[in-house]
Tab-separated table of C-alpha atoms and ligand atoms in Angstrom:
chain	number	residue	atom	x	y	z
A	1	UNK	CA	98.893	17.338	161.832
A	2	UNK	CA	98.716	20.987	163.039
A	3	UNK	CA	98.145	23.734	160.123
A	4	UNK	CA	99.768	26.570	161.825
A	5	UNK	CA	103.063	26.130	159.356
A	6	UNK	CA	101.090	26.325	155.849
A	7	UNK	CA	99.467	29.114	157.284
A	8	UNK	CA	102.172	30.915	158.268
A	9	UNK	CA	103.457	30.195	154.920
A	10	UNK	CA	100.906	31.523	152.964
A	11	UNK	CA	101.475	34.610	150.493
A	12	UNK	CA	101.706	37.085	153.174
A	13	UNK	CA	100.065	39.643	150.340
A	14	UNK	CA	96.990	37.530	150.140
A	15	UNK	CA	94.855	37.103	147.471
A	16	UNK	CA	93.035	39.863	145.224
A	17	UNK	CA	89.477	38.747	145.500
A	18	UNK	CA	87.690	36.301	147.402
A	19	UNK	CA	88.982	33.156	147.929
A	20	UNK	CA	85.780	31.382	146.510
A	21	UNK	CA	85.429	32.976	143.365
A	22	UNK	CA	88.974	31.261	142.699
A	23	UNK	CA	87.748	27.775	143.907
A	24	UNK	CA	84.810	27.900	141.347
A	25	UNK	CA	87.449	29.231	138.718
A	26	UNK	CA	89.725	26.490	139.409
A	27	UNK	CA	86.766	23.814	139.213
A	28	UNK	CA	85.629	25.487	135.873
A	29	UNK	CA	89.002	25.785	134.614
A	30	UNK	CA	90.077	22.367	135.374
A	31	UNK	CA	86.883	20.725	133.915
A	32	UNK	CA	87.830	22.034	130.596
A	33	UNK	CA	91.053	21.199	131.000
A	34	UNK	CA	89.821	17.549	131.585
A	35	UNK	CA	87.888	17.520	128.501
A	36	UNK	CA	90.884	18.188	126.519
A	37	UNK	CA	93.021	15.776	127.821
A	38	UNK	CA	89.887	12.665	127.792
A	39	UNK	CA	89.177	14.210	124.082
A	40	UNK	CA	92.838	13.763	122.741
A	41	UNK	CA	93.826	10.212	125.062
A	42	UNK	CA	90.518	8.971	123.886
A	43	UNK	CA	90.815	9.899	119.712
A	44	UNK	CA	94.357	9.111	119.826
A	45	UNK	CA	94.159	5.835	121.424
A	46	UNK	CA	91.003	4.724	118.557
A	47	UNK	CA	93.190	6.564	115.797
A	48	UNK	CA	95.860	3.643	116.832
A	49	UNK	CA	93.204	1.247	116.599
A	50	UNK	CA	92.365	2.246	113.468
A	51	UNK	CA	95.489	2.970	111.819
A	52	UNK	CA	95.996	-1.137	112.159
A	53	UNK	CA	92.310	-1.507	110.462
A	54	UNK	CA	92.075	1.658	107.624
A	55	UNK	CA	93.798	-0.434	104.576
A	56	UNK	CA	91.296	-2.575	104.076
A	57	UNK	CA	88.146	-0.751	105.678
A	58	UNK	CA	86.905	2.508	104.001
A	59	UNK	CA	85.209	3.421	106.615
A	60	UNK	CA	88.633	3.129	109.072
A	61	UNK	CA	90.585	5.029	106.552
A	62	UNK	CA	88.225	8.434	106.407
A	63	UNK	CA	87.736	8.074	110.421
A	64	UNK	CA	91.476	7.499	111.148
A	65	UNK	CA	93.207	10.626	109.952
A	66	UNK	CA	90.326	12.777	111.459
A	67	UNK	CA	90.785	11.373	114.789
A	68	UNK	CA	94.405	11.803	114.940
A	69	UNK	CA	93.841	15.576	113.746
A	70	UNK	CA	91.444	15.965	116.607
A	71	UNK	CA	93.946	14.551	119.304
A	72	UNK	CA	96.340	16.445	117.666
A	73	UNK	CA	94.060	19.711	118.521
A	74	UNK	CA	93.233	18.189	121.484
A	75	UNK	CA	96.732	18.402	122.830
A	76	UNK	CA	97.427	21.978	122.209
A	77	UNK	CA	94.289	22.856	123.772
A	78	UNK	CA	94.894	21.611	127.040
A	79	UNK	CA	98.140	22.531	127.403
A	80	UNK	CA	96.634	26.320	126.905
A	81	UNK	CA	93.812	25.002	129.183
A	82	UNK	CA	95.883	23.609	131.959
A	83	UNK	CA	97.310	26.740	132.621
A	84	UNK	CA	93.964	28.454	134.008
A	85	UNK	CA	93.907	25.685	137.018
A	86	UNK	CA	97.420	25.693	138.073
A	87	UNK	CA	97.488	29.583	138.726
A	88	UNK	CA	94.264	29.243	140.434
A	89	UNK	CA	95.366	26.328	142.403
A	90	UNK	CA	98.565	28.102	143.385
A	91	UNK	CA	96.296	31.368	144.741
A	92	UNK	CA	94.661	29.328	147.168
A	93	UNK	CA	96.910	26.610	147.764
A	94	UNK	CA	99.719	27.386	147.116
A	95	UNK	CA	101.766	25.380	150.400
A	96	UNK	CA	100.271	21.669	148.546
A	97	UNK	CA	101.961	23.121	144.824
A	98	UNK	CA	105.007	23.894	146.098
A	99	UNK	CA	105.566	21.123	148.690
A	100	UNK	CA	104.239	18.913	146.079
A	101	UNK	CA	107.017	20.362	143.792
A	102	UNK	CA	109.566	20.142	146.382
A	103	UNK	CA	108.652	16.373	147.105
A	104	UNK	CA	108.392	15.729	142.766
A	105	UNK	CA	111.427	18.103	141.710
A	106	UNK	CA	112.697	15.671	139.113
A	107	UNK	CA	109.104	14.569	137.873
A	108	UNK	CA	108.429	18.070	137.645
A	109	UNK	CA	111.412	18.615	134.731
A	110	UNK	CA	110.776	15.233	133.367
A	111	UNK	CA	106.757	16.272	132.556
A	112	UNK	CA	108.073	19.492	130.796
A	113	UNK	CA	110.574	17.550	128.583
A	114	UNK	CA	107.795	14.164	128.359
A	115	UNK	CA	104.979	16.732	127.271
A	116	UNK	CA	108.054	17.806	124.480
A	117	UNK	CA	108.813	14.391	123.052
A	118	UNK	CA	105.374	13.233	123.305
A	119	UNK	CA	104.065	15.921	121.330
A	120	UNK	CA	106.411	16.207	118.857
A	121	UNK	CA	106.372	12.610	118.182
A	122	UNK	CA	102.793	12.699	117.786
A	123	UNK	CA	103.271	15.088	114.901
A	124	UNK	CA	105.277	12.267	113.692
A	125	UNK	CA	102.647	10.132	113.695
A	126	UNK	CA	100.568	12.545	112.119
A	127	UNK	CA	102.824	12.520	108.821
A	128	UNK	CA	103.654	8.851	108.611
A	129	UNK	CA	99.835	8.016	108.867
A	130	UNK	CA	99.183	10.614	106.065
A	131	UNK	CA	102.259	9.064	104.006
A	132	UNK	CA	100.751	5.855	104.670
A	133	UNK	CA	103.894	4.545	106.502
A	134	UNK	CA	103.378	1.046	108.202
A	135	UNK	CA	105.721	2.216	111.113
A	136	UNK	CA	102.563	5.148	111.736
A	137	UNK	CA	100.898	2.590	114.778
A	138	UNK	CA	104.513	2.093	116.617
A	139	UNK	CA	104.775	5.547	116.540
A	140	UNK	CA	101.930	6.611	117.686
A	141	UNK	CA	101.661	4.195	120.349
A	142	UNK	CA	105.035	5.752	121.579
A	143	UNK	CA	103.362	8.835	121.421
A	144	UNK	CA	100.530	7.830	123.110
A	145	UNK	CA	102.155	6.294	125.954
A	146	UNK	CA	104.545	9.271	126.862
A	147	UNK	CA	101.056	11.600	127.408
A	148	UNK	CA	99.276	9.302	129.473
A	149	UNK	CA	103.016	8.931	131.535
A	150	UNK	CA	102.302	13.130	131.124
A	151	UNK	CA	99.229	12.279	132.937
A	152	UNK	CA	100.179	9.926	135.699
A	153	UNK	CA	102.678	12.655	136.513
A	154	UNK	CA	100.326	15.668	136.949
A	155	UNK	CA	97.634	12.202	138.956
A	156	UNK	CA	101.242	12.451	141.549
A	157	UNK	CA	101.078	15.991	142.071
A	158	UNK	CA	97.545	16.004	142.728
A	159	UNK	CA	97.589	12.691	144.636
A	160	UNK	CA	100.545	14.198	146.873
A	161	UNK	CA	99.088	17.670	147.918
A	162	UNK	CA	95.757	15.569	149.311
A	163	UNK	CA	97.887	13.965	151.638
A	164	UNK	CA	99.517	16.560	153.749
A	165	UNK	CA	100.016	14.450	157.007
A	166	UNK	CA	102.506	12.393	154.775
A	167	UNK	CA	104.853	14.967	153.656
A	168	UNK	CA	107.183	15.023	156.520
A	169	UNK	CA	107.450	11.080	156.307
A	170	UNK	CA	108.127	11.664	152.438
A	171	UNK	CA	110.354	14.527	152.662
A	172	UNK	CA	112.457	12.668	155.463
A	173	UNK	CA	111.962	9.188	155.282
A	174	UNK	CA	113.260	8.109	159.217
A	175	UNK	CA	114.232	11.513	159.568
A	176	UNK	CA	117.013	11.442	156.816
A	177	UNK	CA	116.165	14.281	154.247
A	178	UNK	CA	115.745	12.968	150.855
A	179	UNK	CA	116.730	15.642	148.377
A	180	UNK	CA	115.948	13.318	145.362
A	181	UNK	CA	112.774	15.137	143.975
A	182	UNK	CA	112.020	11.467	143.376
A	183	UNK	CA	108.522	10.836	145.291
A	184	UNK	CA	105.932	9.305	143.179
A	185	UNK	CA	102.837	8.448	144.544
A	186	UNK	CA	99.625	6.942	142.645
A	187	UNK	CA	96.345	6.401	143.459
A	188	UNK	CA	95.686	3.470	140.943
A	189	UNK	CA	91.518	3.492	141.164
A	190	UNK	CA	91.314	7.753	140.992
A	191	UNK	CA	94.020	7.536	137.701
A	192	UNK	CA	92.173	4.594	136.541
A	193	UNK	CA	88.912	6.519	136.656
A	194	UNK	CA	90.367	9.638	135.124
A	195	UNK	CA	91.768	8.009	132.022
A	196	UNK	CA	89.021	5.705	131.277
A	197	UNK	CA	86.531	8.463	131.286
A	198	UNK	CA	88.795	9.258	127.760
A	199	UNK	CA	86.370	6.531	126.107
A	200	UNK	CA	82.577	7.726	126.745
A	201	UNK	CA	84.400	11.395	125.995
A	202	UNK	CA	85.482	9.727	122.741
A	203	UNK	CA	81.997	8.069	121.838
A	204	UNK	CA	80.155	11.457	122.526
A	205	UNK	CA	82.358	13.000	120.515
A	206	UNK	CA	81.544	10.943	117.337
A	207	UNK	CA	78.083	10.954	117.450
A	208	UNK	CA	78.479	14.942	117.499
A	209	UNK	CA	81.226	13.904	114.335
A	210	UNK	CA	78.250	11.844	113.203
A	211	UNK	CA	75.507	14.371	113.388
A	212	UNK	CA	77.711	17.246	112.154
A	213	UNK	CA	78.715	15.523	109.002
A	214	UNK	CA	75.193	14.115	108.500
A	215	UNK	CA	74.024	17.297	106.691
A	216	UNK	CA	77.132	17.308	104.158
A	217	UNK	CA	76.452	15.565	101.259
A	218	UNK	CA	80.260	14.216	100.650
A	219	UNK	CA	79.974	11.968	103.315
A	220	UNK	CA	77.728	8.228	102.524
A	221	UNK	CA	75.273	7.438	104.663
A	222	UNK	CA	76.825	4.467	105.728
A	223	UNK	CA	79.885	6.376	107.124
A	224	UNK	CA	77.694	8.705	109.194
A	225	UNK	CA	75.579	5.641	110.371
A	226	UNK	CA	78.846	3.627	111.147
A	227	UNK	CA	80.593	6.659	113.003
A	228	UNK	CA	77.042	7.136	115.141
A	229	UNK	CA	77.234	2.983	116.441
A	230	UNK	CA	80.571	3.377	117.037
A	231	UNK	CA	80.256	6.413	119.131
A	232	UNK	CA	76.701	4.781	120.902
A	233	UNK	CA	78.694	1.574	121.622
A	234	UNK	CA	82.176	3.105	123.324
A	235	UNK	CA	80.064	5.942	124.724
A	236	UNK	CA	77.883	3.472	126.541
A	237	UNK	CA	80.679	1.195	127.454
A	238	UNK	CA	82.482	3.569	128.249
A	239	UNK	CA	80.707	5.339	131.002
A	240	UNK	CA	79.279	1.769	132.363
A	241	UNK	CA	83.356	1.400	133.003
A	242	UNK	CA	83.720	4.768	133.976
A	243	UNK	CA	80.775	4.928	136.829
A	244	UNK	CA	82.034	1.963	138.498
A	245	UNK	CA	85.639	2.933	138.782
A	246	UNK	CA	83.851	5.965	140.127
A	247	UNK	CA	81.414	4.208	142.688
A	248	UNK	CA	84.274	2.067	144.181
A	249	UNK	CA	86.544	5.333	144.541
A	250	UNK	CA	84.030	6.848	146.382
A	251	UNK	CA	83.196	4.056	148.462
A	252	UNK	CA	86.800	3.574	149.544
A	253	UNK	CA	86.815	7.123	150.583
A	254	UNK	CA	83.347	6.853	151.993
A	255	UNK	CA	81.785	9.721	150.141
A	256	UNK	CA	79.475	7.146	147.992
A	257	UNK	CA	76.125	8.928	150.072
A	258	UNK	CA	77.604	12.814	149.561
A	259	UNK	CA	75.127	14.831	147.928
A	260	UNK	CA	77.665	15.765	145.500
A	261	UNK	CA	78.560	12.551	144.659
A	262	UNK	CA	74.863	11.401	144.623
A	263	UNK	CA	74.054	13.937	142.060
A	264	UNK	CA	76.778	13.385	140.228
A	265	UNK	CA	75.933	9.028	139.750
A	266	UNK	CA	72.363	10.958	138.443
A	267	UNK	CA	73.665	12.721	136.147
A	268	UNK	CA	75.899	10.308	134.663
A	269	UNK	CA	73.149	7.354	134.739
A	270	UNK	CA	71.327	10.639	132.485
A	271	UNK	CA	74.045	10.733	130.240
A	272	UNK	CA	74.095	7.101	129.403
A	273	UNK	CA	70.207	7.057	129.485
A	274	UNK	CA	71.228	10.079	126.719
A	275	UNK	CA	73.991	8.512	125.101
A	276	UNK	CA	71.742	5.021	124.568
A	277	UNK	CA	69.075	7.496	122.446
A	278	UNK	CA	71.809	7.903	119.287
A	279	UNK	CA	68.168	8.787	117.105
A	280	UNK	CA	68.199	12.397	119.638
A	281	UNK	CA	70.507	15.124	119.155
A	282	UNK	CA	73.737	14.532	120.296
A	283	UNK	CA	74.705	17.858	120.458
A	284	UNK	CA	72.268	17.632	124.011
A	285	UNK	CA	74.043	15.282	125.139
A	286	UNK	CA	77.637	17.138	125.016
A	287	UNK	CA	75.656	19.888	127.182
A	288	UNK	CA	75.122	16.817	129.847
A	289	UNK	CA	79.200	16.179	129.576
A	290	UNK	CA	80.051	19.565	130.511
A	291	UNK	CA	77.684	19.334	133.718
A	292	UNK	CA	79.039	15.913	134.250
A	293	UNK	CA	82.454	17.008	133.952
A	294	UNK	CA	81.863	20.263	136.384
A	295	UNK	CA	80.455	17.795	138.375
A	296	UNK	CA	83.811	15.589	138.483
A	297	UNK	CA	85.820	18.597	138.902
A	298	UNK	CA	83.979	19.854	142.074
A	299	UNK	CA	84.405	16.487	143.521
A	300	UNK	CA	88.035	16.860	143.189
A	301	UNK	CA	87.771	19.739	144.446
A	302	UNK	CA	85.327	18.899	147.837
A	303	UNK	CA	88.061	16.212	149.179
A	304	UNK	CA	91.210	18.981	148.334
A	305	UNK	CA	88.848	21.101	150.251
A	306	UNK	CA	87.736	19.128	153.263
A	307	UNK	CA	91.104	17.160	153.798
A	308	UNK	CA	92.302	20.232	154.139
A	309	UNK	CA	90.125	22.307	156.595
A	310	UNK	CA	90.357	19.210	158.284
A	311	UNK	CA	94.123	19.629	159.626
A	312	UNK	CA	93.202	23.819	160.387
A	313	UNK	CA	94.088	25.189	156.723
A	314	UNK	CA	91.072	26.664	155.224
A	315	UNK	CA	90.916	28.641	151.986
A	316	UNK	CA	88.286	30.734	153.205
A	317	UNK	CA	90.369	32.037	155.800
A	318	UNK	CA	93.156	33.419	153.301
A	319	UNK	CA	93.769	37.240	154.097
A	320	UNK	CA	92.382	39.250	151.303
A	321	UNK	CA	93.823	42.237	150.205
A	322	UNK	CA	90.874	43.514	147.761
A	323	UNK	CA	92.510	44.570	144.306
A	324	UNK	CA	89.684	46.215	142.207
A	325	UNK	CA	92.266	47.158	139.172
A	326	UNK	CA	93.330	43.829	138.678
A	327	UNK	CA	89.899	42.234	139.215
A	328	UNK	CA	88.373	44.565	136.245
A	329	UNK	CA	91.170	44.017	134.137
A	330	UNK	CA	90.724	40.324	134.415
A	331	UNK	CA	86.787	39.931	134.174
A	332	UNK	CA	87.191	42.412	131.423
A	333	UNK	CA	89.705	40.853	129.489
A	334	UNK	CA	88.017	37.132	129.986
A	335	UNK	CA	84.321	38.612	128.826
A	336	UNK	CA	84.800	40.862	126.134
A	337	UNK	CA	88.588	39.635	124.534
A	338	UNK	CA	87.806	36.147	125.651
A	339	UNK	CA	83.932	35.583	124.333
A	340	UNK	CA	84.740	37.274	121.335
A	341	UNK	CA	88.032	35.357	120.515
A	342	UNK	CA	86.476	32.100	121.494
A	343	UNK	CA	82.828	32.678	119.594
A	344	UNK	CA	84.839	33.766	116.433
A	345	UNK	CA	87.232	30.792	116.201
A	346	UNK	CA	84.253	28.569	116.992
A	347	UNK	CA	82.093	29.953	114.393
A	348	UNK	CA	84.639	29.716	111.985
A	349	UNK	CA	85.334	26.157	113.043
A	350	UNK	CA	81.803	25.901	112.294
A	351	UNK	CA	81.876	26.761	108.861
A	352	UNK	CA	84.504	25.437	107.816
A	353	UNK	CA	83.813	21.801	108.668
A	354	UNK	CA	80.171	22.726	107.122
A	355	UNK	CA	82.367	23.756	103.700
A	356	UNK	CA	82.355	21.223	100.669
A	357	UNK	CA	85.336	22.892	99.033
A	358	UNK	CA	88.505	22.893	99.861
A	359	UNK	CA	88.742	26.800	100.679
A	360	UNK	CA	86.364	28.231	102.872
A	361	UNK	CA	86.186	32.442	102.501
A	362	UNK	CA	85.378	34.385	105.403
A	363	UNK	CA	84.522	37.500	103.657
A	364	UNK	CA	81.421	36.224	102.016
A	365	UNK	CA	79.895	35.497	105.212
A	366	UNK	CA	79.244	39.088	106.915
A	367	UNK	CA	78.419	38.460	109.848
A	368	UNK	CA	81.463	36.351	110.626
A	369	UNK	CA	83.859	38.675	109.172
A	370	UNK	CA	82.209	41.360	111.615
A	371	UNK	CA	82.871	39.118	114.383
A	372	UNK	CA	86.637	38.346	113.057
A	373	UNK	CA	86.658	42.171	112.718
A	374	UNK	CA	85.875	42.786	116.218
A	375	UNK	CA	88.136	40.262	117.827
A	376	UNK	CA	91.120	42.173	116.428
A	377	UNK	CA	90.104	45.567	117.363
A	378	UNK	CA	89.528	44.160	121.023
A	379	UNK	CA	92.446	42.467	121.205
A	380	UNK	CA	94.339	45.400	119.744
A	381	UNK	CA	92.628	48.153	122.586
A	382	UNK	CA	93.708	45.338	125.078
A	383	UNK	CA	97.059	45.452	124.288
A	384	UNK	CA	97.247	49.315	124.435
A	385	UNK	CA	95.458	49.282	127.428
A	386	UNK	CA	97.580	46.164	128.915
A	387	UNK	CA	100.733	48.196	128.687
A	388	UNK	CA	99.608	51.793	128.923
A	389	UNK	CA	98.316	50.154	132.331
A	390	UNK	CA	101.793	48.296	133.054
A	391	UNK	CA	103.547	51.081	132.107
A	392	UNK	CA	101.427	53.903	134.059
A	393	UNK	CA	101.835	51.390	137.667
A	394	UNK	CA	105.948	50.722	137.138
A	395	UNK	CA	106.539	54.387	137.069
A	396	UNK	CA	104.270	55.323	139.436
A	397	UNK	CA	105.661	53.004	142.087
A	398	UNK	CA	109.297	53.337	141.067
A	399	UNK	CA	110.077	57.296	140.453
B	401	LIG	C1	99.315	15.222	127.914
B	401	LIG	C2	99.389	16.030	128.915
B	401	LIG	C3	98.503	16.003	130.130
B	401	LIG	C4	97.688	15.030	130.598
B	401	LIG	C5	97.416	13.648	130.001
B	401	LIG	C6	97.070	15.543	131.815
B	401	LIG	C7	96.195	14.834	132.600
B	401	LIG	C8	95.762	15.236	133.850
B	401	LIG	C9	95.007	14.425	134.756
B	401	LIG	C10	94.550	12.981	134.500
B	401	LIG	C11	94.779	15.158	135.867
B	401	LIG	C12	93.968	14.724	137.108
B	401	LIG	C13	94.833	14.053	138.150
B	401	LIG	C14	94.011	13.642	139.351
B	401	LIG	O1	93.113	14.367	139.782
B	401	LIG	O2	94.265	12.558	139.869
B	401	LIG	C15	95.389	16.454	135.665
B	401	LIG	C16	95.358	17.467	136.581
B	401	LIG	C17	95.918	18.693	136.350
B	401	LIG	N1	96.576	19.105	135.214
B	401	LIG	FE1	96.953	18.011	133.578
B	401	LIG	N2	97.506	16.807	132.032
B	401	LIG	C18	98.388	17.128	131.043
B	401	LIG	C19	99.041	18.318	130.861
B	401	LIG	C20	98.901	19.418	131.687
B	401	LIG	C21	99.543	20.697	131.477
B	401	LIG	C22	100.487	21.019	130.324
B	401	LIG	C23	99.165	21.489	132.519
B	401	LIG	C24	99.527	22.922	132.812
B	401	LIG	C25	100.089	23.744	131.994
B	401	LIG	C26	98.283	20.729	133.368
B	401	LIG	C27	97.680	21.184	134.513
B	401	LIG	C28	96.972	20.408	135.398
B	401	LIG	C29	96.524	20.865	136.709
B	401	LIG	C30	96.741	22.235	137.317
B	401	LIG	C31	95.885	19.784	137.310
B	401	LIG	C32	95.278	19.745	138.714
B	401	LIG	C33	96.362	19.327	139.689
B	401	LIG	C34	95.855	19.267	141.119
B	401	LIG	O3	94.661	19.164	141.370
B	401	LIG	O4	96.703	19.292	142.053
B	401	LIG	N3	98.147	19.467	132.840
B	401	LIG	N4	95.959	16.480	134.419
């Protein structure tokens, strides 16, 4: 296949700022995306198991209801978090999102209106488990199946814009068009790889449940100590499963010797060496995810990258048009709005699940309410400046 058409059909503005700063936001943006979506598959799909377990196991009925709130969380987090990689993705290649949404038209509606249901119902769940309703497991296993179907969807959009030498054949199957919007195309060992990684995500995340809760003085030791072999076992199963689905994707695609890929297997036979030690602090551990998981993401992101340079279309190529307002708008808005926002919601997250009570108060913490204090002035100067700004380029282009 011959590039020259995707390049001609790139944004004929180019893009603000170099094309690589974009590829490393993309591979940081869709890393965290990741987590979000392994956190919430992986707590709902134990909550189920333990909704069937919690009325006779006290241990099962404390655990349960927190993992469904944390899915529940989850969710909303990486739909906000989802958002960062598809922009980027559509700066730099934008021909494989919008053939890929030409090829997928229907699937494309059908995730919007899935993501809906499946959301919703899981708020359903969420209420029958608290009302103790013995319909709560059907319900969330609904759930729970229409976001992994969520997933598979966005696996066919990313499986399809790998694969440009087969759009023609999939756009006009023996050169009849097919209009449908009905391609769907799987990769069964990368989705299989992708979802199970939901379980070692899952198992980290309780022995950082574990260790959190170990210092409050309303939870029995044997909870903590139950929550922390729970998380050691799934965590270690878990990425045993994960790391082979792994080896034999990469060895199908031949990439099982790339230096990326090598140093990714390291750092994942780290993790479980990690994982194994549940005496450490787990909290160390979570810092080896998150390289793990960048790890994953520039994978993904190497055979996007050299499939593509391979036909002639090369990101690095894209025509930039340097545009230094937007640039400082953005950095600045992500540093000081975006640190601040995120450090004050975490810290307050942070308290709060430290709190015995039932009401946590801000105000007698000062340097918190500083920080809470801060965050709104920020975001208000934003705003002002965010439209003053808008406002200032409309008119100055238009009268
Ligand atoms: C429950 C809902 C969702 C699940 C389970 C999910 C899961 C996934 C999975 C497994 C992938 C990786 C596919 C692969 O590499 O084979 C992926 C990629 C992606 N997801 Fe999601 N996702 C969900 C919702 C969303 C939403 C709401 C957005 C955007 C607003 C989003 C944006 C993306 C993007 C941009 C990619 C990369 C696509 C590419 O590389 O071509 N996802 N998602």
């Amino acid at each position: 296949m011959d590039a020259t058409i995707l390049n001609a059909l790139r944004d004929p503005a180019g893009v603000p700022f170099y094309p690589v700063v974009f590829q490393a936001l993309y591979i940081l943006t869709w890393a965290l995306h990741a987590a979000f979506v392994l956190l919430s598959l992986g707590a709902m799909g134990l909550s189920l198991y333990g909704a069937t377990k919690q009325r006779n196991d006290a241990n099962w009925k404390i655990l349960t209801p927190h993992l469904i709130q944390t899915g529940k969380l989850s969710v909303s987090l990486l739909i906000v978090l989802g958002v960062a990689p598809l922009l980027f993705t559509q700066v730099i290649y934008d021909p494989n999102w919008y053939v890929t949404n030409t090829l997928s038209g229907i699937w494309v509606f059908a995730f919007i209106y899935a993501l809906i249901v499946g959301y919703v119902m899981y708020y359903w769940y969420y209420y029958a488990n608290k009302a103790g309703k013995a319909s709560s497991p059907l319900i969330g296993f609904v759930s729970f199946a229409i976001l992994v179907f969520c997933g598979a969807i966005m696996h066919n959009f990313a499986v399809e814009s790998i694969q440009p030498t087969k759009w023609m054949e999939w756009y006009a199957p023996n050169g009849v068009i097919d209009m449908s919007g009905l391609n769907f195309h799987y990769d069964i060992i990368r989705l299989a790889f992708m979802v199970s990684l939901a379980i070692p995500v899952v198992g980290i995340f309780l022995q950082n449940y574990s260790d959190f809760l170990s210092s409050r003085k309303d939870f029995s030791a044997s909870y903590i100590a139950f929550t922390k072999n729970l998380g050691t076992k799934m965590g270690m199963i878990g990425l045993v499963i994960s790391a082979v689905l792994f080896a034999v994707w990469m060895l199908r695609d031949g990439l099982l010797f790339n230096p990326l890929v090598i140093a990714t297997v390291l750092s994942v036979v780290l993790l479980l060496w990690m994982v194994s030690r549940s005496d450490r602090n787990s909290y160390m551990t979570t810092g080896v995810l998150v390289v793990v998981a960048l790890l994953i993401s520039a994978v993904r992101e190497y055979i996007k990258y050299s499939l593509m340079t391979g036909i002639g279309y090369d990101i690095y190529n894209y025509p930039v048009n340097l545009e230094i307002p937007s640039i400082v708008m953005f950095l600045l808005t992500f540093v000081f709005l975006g640190f601040t926002g995120v450090a004050f919601i975490a810290a307050m997250a942070w308290q709060v699940g430290k709190n015995e009570g039932l009401v946590y108060d801000c105000d007698k913490n000062p340097a918190l309410r500083k920080l809470g204090f801060s965050t709104l002035w920020i975001l208000m100067v934003w705003m002002a400046v965010y439209f003053a700004w808008g406002m200032f380029t409309l008119f100055k282009n238009t009268l």
